[in-house]
Short mmCIF file of C-alpha atoms in Angstrom, two decimals:
data_model
loop_
_atom_site.label_atom_id
_atom_site.label_comp_id
_atom_site.label_asym_id
_atom_site.label_seq_id
_atom_site.Cartn_x
_atom_site.Cartn_y
_atom_site.Cartn_z
CA MET A 1 0.00 0.00 0.00
CA GLN A 2 1.67 3.17 -1.20
CA GLU A 3 2.16 5.98 1.26
CA SER A 4 4.03 9.14 0.28
CA THR A 5 5.64 10.65 3.36
CA SER A 6 8.02 13.16 1.80
CA GLY A 7 10.00 13.58 4.98
CA TRP A 8 8.15 12.92 8.15
CA LEU A 9 8.22 11.55 11.54
CA GLN A 10 14.22 13.14 14.35
CA GLY A 11 14.69 12.03 17.64
CA THR A 12 12.39 13.44 20.26
CA SER A 13 11.68 12.12 23.68
CA GLY A 14 8.15 10.98 24.34
CA ILE A 15 5.69 13.50 25.72
CA GLY A 16 3.12 11.81 27.87
CA LEU A 17 2.42 8.58 25.99
CA ALA A 18 0.97 5.52 27.64
CA VAL A 19 3.36 3.21 25.84
CA THR A 20 3.48 -0.55 25.83
CA PRO A 21 5.78 -1.85 28.56
CA LEU A 22 8.01 -4.82 29.08
CA ARG A 23 5.67 -7.75 29.15
CA MET A 24 4.62 -9.15 32.51
CA GLU A 25 5.96 -12.64 32.94
CA GLN A 26 3.21 -13.62 35.37
CA MET A 27 0.49 -13.14 32.75
CA ASN A 28 0.31 -15.83 30.09
CA LEU A 29 -1.42 -14.05 27.23
CA SER A 30 -1.44 -17.18 25.12
CA SER A 31 -4.16 -18.46 27.42
CA ILE A 32 -6.31 -15.44 26.59
CA LEU A 33 -6.60 -15.57 22.85
CA THR A 34 -4.78 -16.72 19.76
CA ASN A 35 -4.82 -15.37 16.21
CA PHE A 36 -6.13 -11.98 17.31
CA THR A 37 -7.47 -9.57 14.75
CA PRO A 38 -9.33 -6.39 15.79
CA ASP A 39 -12.65 -7.86 14.70
CA THR A 40 -12.30 -10.91 16.94
CA LEU A 41 -10.93 -9.36 20.12
CA THR A 42 -13.57 -9.92 22.80
CA THR A 43 -14.43 -7.39 25.48
CA HIS A 44 -13.38 -9.81 28.20
CA SER A 45 -9.99 -10.53 26.66
CA TRP A 46 -9.49 -6.82 25.98
CA GLY A 47 -9.45 -6.01 29.68
CA ARG A 48 -6.84 -8.68 30.38
CA LEU A 49 -4.78 -7.73 27.31
CA LYS A 50 -4.94 -4.07 28.25
CA ALA A 51 -3.75 -4.83 31.76
CA ALA A 52 -0.66 -6.50 30.31
CA LEU A 53 0.05 -3.88 27.66
CA SER A 54 -0.54 -0.46 29.19
CA LEU A 55 1.85 1.88 30.92
CA HIS A 56 0.43 5.03 32.41
CA LYS A 57 2.39 8.26 32.75
CA LYS A 58 3.45 9.69 36.08
CA LYS A 59 5.61 12.71 36.76
CA THR A 60 8.41 10.46 37.91
CA GLY A 61 8.31 8.38 34.74
CA MET A 62 6.43 5.34 33.47
CA CYS A 63 5.13 2.54 35.66
CA LEU A 64 3.11 -0.57 34.97
CA GLN A 65 -0.43 -0.61 36.28
CA GLN A 66 -3.04 -3.30 36.22
CA ALA A 67 -6.22 -2.01 34.63
CA SER A 68 -9.72 -3.36 35.13
CA TYR A 69 -12.59 -2.82 32.73
CA ASP A 70 -16.25 -3.51 32.52
CA GLU A 71 -17.12 -6.68 30.68
CA ASP A 72 -19.22 -4.77 28.15
CA ILE A 73 -16.83 -2.29 26.56
CA SER A 74 -17.10 -0.96 23.02
CA ASP A 75 -14.31 -0.56 20.49
CA ALA A 76 -14.68 3.20 20.89
CA GLU A 77 -14.07 2.93 24.65
CA LYS A 78 -11.01 0.76 24.01
CA VAL A 79 -9.53 3.44 21.76
CA TYR A 80 -10.39 6.23 24.19
CA GLN A 81 -8.67 4.35 26.98
CA GLU A 82 -5.58 3.88 24.80
CA CYS A 83 -5.68 7.66 24.30
CA GLN A 84 -6.32 8.16 28.04
CA GLN A 85 -9.51 10.05 27.25
CA SER A 86 -13.11 9.64 28.35
CA GLY A 87 -14.34 10.83 24.96
CA PRO A 88 -13.25 12.79 21.91
CA LEU A 89 -11.42 16.10 22.23
CA SER A 90 -11.63 19.08 19.92
CA PHE A 91 -8.84 19.74 17.43
CA SER A 92 -7.81 22.84 19.41
CA ASP A 93 -7.54 20.79 22.62
CA CYS A 94 -5.18 18.40 20.87
CA ILE A 95 -3.29 20.91 18.72
CA PRO A 96 -3.35 24.35 20.40
CA PRO A 97 -3.53 27.35 18.05
CA ALA A 98 0.13 28.22 18.69
CA ARG A 99 1.11 24.78 17.39
CA MET A 100 -1.54 24.67 14.70
CA LYS A 101 -0.13 27.71 12.89
CA HIS A 102 3.24 25.93 12.52
CA CYS A 103 1.71 22.87 10.86
CA SER A 104 3.00 21.91 7.43
CA LYS A 105 1.76 18.98 5.41
CA ILE A 106 4.64 16.60 4.74
CA GLY A 107 2.97 13.42 3.52
CA GLU A 108 -0.17 11.52 2.71
CA GLY A 109 -1.65 8.10 2.11
CA THR A 110 -5.04 6.55 1.58
CA PHE A 111 -5.36 6.55 5.40
CA GLY A 112 -5.27 10.38 5.55
CA GLU A 113 -2.68 13.12 6.02
CA VAL A 114 0.63 13.73 7.79
CA PHE A 115 1.62 17.15 9.14
CA SER A 116 4.70 18.40 10.98
CA THR A 117 4.55 20.86 13.85
CA MET A 118 6.33 21.75 17.10
CA ASN A 119 5.55 20.08 20.41
CA ASP A 120 5.60 21.71 23.86
CA SER A 121 9.36 21.08 24.07
CA ASN A 122 9.90 22.97 20.80
CA GLU A 123 10.79 19.77 18.97
CA THR A 124 9.54 18.88 15.51
CA VAL A 125 6.99 16.07 15.53
CA ALA A 126 4.79 14.42 12.90
CA LEU A 127 1.02 14.18 13.23
CA LYS A 128 -0.70 11.34 11.38
CA ILE A 129 -4.39 12.24 11.12
CA ILE A 130 -6.76 9.38 10.27
CA PRO A 131 -10.55 9.79 9.88
CA VAL A 132 -12.41 6.97 11.60
CA GLU A 133 -15.93 5.61 11.95
CA GLY A 134 -17.49 7.93 9.36
CA SER A 135 -19.81 6.92 6.54
CA GLN A 136 -18.13 9.03 3.85
CA GLN A 137 -15.42 7.49 1.74
CA VAL A 138 -11.97 9.09 2.02
CA ASN A 139 -9.55 8.88 -0.91
CA GLY A 140 -11.71 6.19 -2.45
CA GLU A 141 -11.69 3.99 0.66
CA GLN A 142 -14.05 3.30 3.53
CA GLN A 143 -12.94 4.91 6.78
CA LYS A 144 -11.37 2.64 9.35
CA THR A 145 -13.42 1.53 12.32
CA PHE A 146 -12.25 1.82 15.91
CA GLY A 147 -11.74 -1.93 15.90
CA GLU A 148 -9.50 -1.74 12.86
CA ILE A 149 -7.45 1.19 14.17
CA LEU A 150 -6.63 -0.76 17.35
CA HIS A 151 -4.33 -2.93 15.21
CA GLU A 152 -2.11 0.02 14.32
CA ILE A 153 -2.18 1.46 17.85
CA ILE A 154 -1.00 -1.78 19.46
CA ILE A 155 1.75 -2.44 16.91
CA SER A 156 2.97 1.18 16.95
CA LYS A 157 3.31 1.05 20.72
CA GLU A 158 5.10 -2.29 20.79
CA LEU A 159 7.65 -1.32 18.14
CA SER A 160 8.21 2.13 19.63
CA CYS A 161 9.10 0.45 22.91
CA LEU A 162 11.80 -1.76 21.41
CA ASN A 163 14.30 1.04 22.07
CA MET A 164 13.83 0.45 25.81
CA LYS A 165 14.29 -3.32 25.96
CA GLU A 166 17.31 -5.25 27.23
CA ILE A 167 17.46 -8.53 25.27
CA ASN A 168 16.27 -7.30 21.88
CA LYS A 169 16.64 -3.55 21.47
CA THR A 170 16.55 -1.21 18.48
CA ASP A 171 15.69 2.40 17.71
CA GLY A 172 15.00 1.53 14.08
CA PHE A 173 11.22 1.96 14.41
CA ILE A 174 9.57 5.34 14.62
CA GLY A 175 8.86 6.53 18.15
CA LEU A 176 5.21 7.10 19.09
CA ASN A 177 4.93 10.07 21.45
CA ASN A 178 1.20 10.43 21.94
CA LEU A 179 -2.22 9.68 20.50
CA HIS A 180 -5.59 11.38 20.69
CA CYS A 181 -9.10 11.02 19.36
CA VAL A 182 -10.72 14.27 18.23
CA ARG A 183 -14.05 15.30 16.76
CA GLY A 184 -14.88 18.17 14.43
CA CYS A 185 -14.41 19.74 11.04
CA TYR A 186 -10.92 19.87 9.54
CA PRO A 187 -9.23 23.02 10.92
CA GLU A 188 -8.67 25.89 8.50
CA ALA A 189 -4.94 26.02 9.33
CA LEU A 190 -4.54 22.39 8.29
CA LEU A 191 -6.52 22.98 5.10
CA LYS A 192 -4.16 25.86 4.21
CA ALA A 193 -1.18 23.57 4.84
CA TRP A 194 -2.87 20.93 2.66
CA ASP A 195 -3.34 23.45 -0.16
CA LYS A 196 0.32 24.53 -0.01
CA PHE A 197 1.44 20.90 -0.31
CA ASP A 198 -0.93 20.40 -3.23
CA ARG A 199 0.40 23.45 -5.07
CA GLN A 200 4.04 22.51 -4.54
CA LYS A 201 4.00 18.75 -4.92
CA GLY A 202 0.55 17.73 -6.02
CA SER A 203 -1.76 15.63 -3.85
CA GLU A 204 -3.47 12.39 -4.81
CA ASN A 205 -5.85 12.71 -1.87
CA ASP A 206 -9.26 14.34 -1.55
CA ARG A 207 -9.09 17.80 0.02
CA PRO A 208 -10.34 17.10 3.57
CA ASP A 209 -12.84 19.96 3.65
CA PHE A 210 -15.97 17.81 3.44
CA PHE A 211 -16.01 16.46 7.02
CA ASP A 212 -18.75 17.74 9.31
CA ASP A 213 -18.47 18.65 12.98
CA GLU A 214 -19.35 15.09 14.06
CA GLN A 215 -16.43 13.46 12.22
CA LEU A 216 -13.95 11.55 14.39
CA PHE A 217 -10.20 11.41 13.81
CA LEU A 218 -7.32 9.56 15.42
CA ILE A 219 -4.17 11.67 15.70
CA LEU A 220 -0.92 9.78 16.25
CA GLU A 221 2.03 11.97 17.22
CA PHE A 222 5.37 10.51 16.15
CA GLU A 223 8.93 11.67 16.47
CA PHE A 224 10.21 13.31 13.30
CA GLY A 225 12.37 10.74 11.55
CA GLY A 226 13.62 12.39 8.37
CA SER A 227 12.69 12.01 4.72
CA ASP A 228 11.49 8.80 3.11
CA LEU A 229 13.86 6.95 0.84
CA GLU A 230 11.75 7.55 -2.26
CA ASN A 231 11.93 11.32 -1.83
CA ILE A 232 15.69 11.44 -1.21
CA ASN A 233 16.52 9.63 -4.43
CA GLY A 234 19.69 11.40 -5.62
CA LYS A 235 20.47 12.89 -2.20
CA LEU A 236 22.39 10.04 -0.56
CA SER A 237 26.11 10.55 -1.08
CA SER A 238 26.99 7.11 -2.42
CA LEU A 239 26.46 3.37 -2.18
CA VAL A 240 28.42 3.49 1.09
CA GLN A 241 25.44 5.23 2.71
CA ALA A 242 23.06 2.92 0.86
CA LYS A 243 24.77 -0.10 2.39
CA SER A 244 24.32 1.40 5.87
CA VAL A 245 20.61 1.95 5.17
CA LEU A 246 20.24 -1.69 4.14
CA HIS A 247 22.25 -2.88 7.15
CA GLN A 248 20.20 -0.81 9.61
CA VAL A 249 16.86 -1.90 8.16
CA THR A 250 17.93 -5.56 8.29
CA ALA A 251 19.06 -5.18 11.91
CA ALA A 252 15.80 -3.52 12.98
CA LEU A 253 13.75 -6.27 11.36
CA ALA A 254 15.94 -8.94 12.97
CA VAL A 255 15.39 -7.47 16.44
CA ALA A 256 11.64 -7.23 15.90
CA GLU A 257 11.53 -10.81 14.63
CA GLN A 258 13.22 -12.07 17.77
CA ALA A 259 11.28 -9.87 20.18
CA LEU A 260 7.83 -10.00 18.61
CA CYS A 261 7.73 -12.50 15.69
CA PHE A 262 7.27 -9.41 13.56
CA GLU A 263 6.55 -9.08 9.85
CA HIS A 264 6.21 -5.61 8.34
CA ARG A 265 4.54 -6.78 5.12
CA ASP A 266 4.58 -3.35 3.44
CA LEU A 267 8.17 -2.14 3.55
CA HIS A 268 8.34 -0.17 0.31
CA TRP A 269 10.79 2.73 0.09
CA GLY A 270 8.14 5.24 1.17
CA ASN A 271 8.07 3.51 4.58
CA ILE A 272 11.79 3.90 5.32
CA LEU A 273 12.80 7.30 6.69
CA VAL A 274 16.39 8.54 6.53
CA LYS A 275 17.98 11.48 8.32
CA ASN A 276 21.52 12.81 8.54
CA ILE A 277 23.32 12.26 11.83
CA LYS A 278 26.76 12.97 13.29
CA HIS A 279 27.45 9.88 15.37
CA LYS A 280 29.44 7.21 13.56
CA HIS A 281 27.95 4.05 15.03
CA ASN A 282 24.47 2.82 15.90
CA GLU A 283 24.18 0.12 18.54
CA PHE A 284 21.40 -2.41 19.00
CA ILE A 285 20.94 -5.67 20.89
CA LEU A 286 19.96 -8.95 19.24
CA ASN A 287 19.24 -11.88 21.58
CA GLY A 288 21.39 -10.30 24.29
CA THR A 289 24.40 -9.57 22.06
CA VAL A 290 25.33 -5.95 21.38
CA HIS A 291 26.02 -5.13 17.74
CA SER A 292 27.31 -1.92 16.18
CA ILE A 293 26.64 -0.63 12.66
CA GLU A 294 28.60 2.10 10.92
CA THR A 295 26.03 4.81 10.18
CA ARG A 296 28.03 6.53 7.42
CA GLY A 297 26.18 9.68 8.47
CA VAL A 298 22.62 8.38 8.09
CA HIS A 299 20.04 6.84 10.41
CA ILE A 300 16.84 5.01 9.45
CA LYS A 301 13.37 4.72 10.93
CA ILE A 302 10.77 2.21 9.76
CA ILE A 303 7.15 3.43 9.66
CA ASP A 304 3.57 2.41 8.77
CA TYR A 305 2.31 -0.85 10.27
CA SER A 306 -1.12 -0.99 8.64
CA LEU A 307 -0.42 -4.49 7.23
CA SER A 308 2.00 -5.66 9.92
CA ARG A 309 1.89 -8.72 12.15
CA LEU A 310 3.42 -9.50 15.54
CA GLU A 311 2.93 -11.65 18.63
CA ILE A 312 2.67 -10.66 22.27
CA ASP A 313 3.17 -13.67 24.54
CA GLY A 314 1.53 -15.94 22.00
CA LEU A 315 -1.23 -13.47 21.15
CA THR A 316 -1.21 -12.72 17.40
CA VAL A 317 -1.97 -9.19 16.20
CA SER A 318 -2.41 -9.21 12.44
CA CYS A 319 -4.31 -7.68 9.55
CA ASP A 320 -6.31 -10.11 7.42
CA ILE A 321 -5.88 -8.99 3.80
CA SER A 322 -6.89 -12.33 2.28
CA ASN A 323 -9.85 -10.76 0.49
CA ASP A 324 -8.14 -7.54 -0.58
CA GLU A 325 -8.02 -8.47 -4.27
CA GLU A 326 -6.92 -5.00 -5.42
CA LEU A 327 -3.76 -5.16 -3.32
CA PHE A 328 -2.56 -8.23 -5.22
CA MET A 329 -3.35 -6.88 -8.68
CA GLY A 330 -0.91 -3.96 -8.83
CA GLN A 331 1.51 -3.65 -11.73
CA GLY A 332 4.51 -1.52 -12.67
CA ASP A 333 6.81 -1.94 -9.69
CA TYR A 334 8.46 -4.84 -7.88
CA GLN A 335 6.59 -3.70 -4.76
CA PHE A 336 3.36 -5.21 -6.10
CA GLU A 337 5.03 -8.51 -6.88
CA ILE A 338 6.13 -8.71 -3.24
CA TYR A 339 2.49 -8.70 -2.10
CA ARG A 340 1.78 -11.63 -4.40
CA LEU A 341 4.89 -13.51 -3.26
CA MET A 342 3.87 -13.09 0.39
CA LYS A 343 0.42 -14.40 -0.39
CA LYS A 344 1.88 -17.42 -2.19
CA GLU A 345 4.27 -18.23 0.65
CA ASN A 346 1.72 -17.99 3.45
CA ASN A 347 -1.12 -19.58 1.46
CA ASN A 348 -3.14 -16.41 2.00
CA CYS A 349 -3.23 -17.03 5.75
CA TRP A 350 -2.12 -13.76 7.33
CA SER A 351 -2.19 -14.74 11.00
CA THR A 352 0.66 -17.24 10.63
CA TYR A 353 4.30 -16.22 11.09
CA ASN A 354 6.45 -16.22 7.96
CA PRO A 355 9.60 -14.12 8.57
CA HIS A 356 10.72 -14.75 5.00
CA SER A 357 8.32 -11.94 4.07
CA ASN A 358 10.84 -9.56 5.67
CA VAL A 359 13.51 -11.05 3.41
CA LEU A 360 11.31 -10.43 0.37
CA TRP A 361 11.11 -6.74 1.28
CA LEU A 362 14.89 -6.59 1.85
CA HIS A 363 15.34 -8.04 -1.65
CA TYR A 364 13.06 -5.26 -2.92
CA LEU A 365 15.08 -2.68 -0.96
CA ALA A 366 18.37 -3.93 -2.41
CA GLU A 367 16.91 -3.52 -5.89
CA LYS A 368 15.81 0.04 -5.13
CA LEU A 369 19.22 0.97 -3.71
CA LEU A 370 20.92 -0.39 -6.82
CA SER A 371 18.65 1.66 -9.08
CA MET A 372 18.78 4.92 -7.09
CA ASN A 373 20.82 7.97 -8.06
CA TYR A 374 23.64 9.16 -5.79
CA LYS A 375 25.59 12.38 -5.48
CA TYR A 376 28.81 10.57 -6.29
CA LYS A 377 28.83 8.00 -9.07
CA ALA A 378 30.41 4.58 -8.61
CA GLN A 379 33.64 5.62 -10.32
CA THR A 380 36.30 4.64 -7.77
CA ASN A 381 37.48 1.07 -7.33
CA GLN A 382 35.91 1.05 -3.87
CA GLN A 383 32.52 2.14 -5.22
CA ARG A 384 32.59 -0.33 -8.10
CA THR A 385 33.54 -3.13 -5.73
CA LEU A 386 30.68 -2.19 -3.38
CA LYS A 387 28.17 -2.10 -6.23
CA SER A 388 29.29 -5.56 -7.32
CA ALA A 389 28.99 -6.81 -3.74
CA LEU A 390 25.47 -5.38 -3.44
CA LYS A 391 24.45 -7.15 -6.65
CA SER A 392 25.86 -10.43 -5.29
CA PHE A 393 24.00 -9.83 -2.02
CA GLN A 394 20.74 -9.29 -3.87
CA ALA A 395 21.29 -12.51 -5.81
CA GLU A 396 21.68 -14.58 -2.65
CA ILE A 397 19.35 -12.85 -0.20
CA LEU A 398 16.19 -14.87 -0.91
CA ARG A 399 17.74 -18.12 0.32
CA TYR A 400 17.76 -16.85 3.91
CA PRO A 401 14.66 -17.75 5.96
CA SER A 402 14.51 -14.53 7.98
CA ALA A 403 16.05 -11.09 8.46
CA THR A 404 17.75 -12.49 11.56
CA GLU A 405 19.57 -15.21 9.62
CA LEU A 406 20.43 -12.74 6.88
CA PHE A 407 21.89 -10.26 9.34
CA LEU A 408 23.92 -12.85 11.22
CA HIS A 409 25.28 -14.84 8.29
CA SER A 410 25.46 -12.73 5.13
CA PHE A 411 29.07 -11.96 4.24
CA PHE A 412 27.94 -8.63 2.76
CA PHE A 413 27.48 -7.09 6.19
CA PHE A 414 30.97 -8.10 7.33
CA LYS A 415 32.85 -6.60 4.40
CA GLU A 416 34.59 -3.25 4.64
CA SER A 417 32.72 -0.49 2.78
#
């Protein structure tokens, strides 16, 4: 599913997010439910799941709290509790006028719009605004229900928290700072930002001026993570930086595989953010072992989990796309072939774990990096050697069963750049 981000989502510390914690060993979630999808999560299991997943903010930091819920709880109430709200806020409650006037549209997708603004700490953040529960189609699609949006909330929280773990740790997934549910017409300041984006870059979305004052939106506030790979084509210095991008993405996927049995399932180059950094190495932990990657001046963040799948203590959180015929009919880019290959490999069963899907997307990424333009052409012996090595890597990558095995055993990642 194509999402144009054009530079969204840089490191900011969280501001008041009830993020998913380290899992509680005393609660065996596999006894609650298996093969969870938002449509099948029961109200009884939600209370127990929520008790295991939620951290609530305190001035002294984050602490785990057991939560108890009524047996009869709606999907709307589940989302409001994830947002730590009793009901919807207004746009101005969520984005005060002083912040609203600094909003710039930086990306879009069929889900909705992405804007950048400043948070209370004067840091740049990205706001992903998704209309929910309405009857009007948006960008040719039905709006997501509260039940469907829970999938993205849970996965975003789990992956955001991987940068705080001890056994499997990575900062390769975009950090989720906060989330809110709001109600009302689209604010004029955001419409002006939308128009500016449309004039400068052209939008494929519907102008969001048709929503009435009863429309609900989910607003996810993410750290700002840089520009997506598609939009920095020609801006990376050389294949040396490209190799670091590939290495970092592989490492992040490997950590998530080991921690959460994670598959991204939609890792096209619009869902990989890249920003320039000064530190030379990026450390992460895979199964208790600390690894270090040469950054070569760039750092990646993986985004957009609308098709993703993971497990939490045996509980499967996944998106069933078995009947999404349009998704598997795309032509013109290798991206669309990846969807069909995933479907073939998992027999169109999207709750099962098939980490080779991550390898398929890494094969796609290698192809994109080979076809991209760079500031400096591969004219030196070092550059030509690296390009040859990347081609050899692409030729062998599909034989690995997972990103973990690829990261640990591919000779490409152990060669000098």
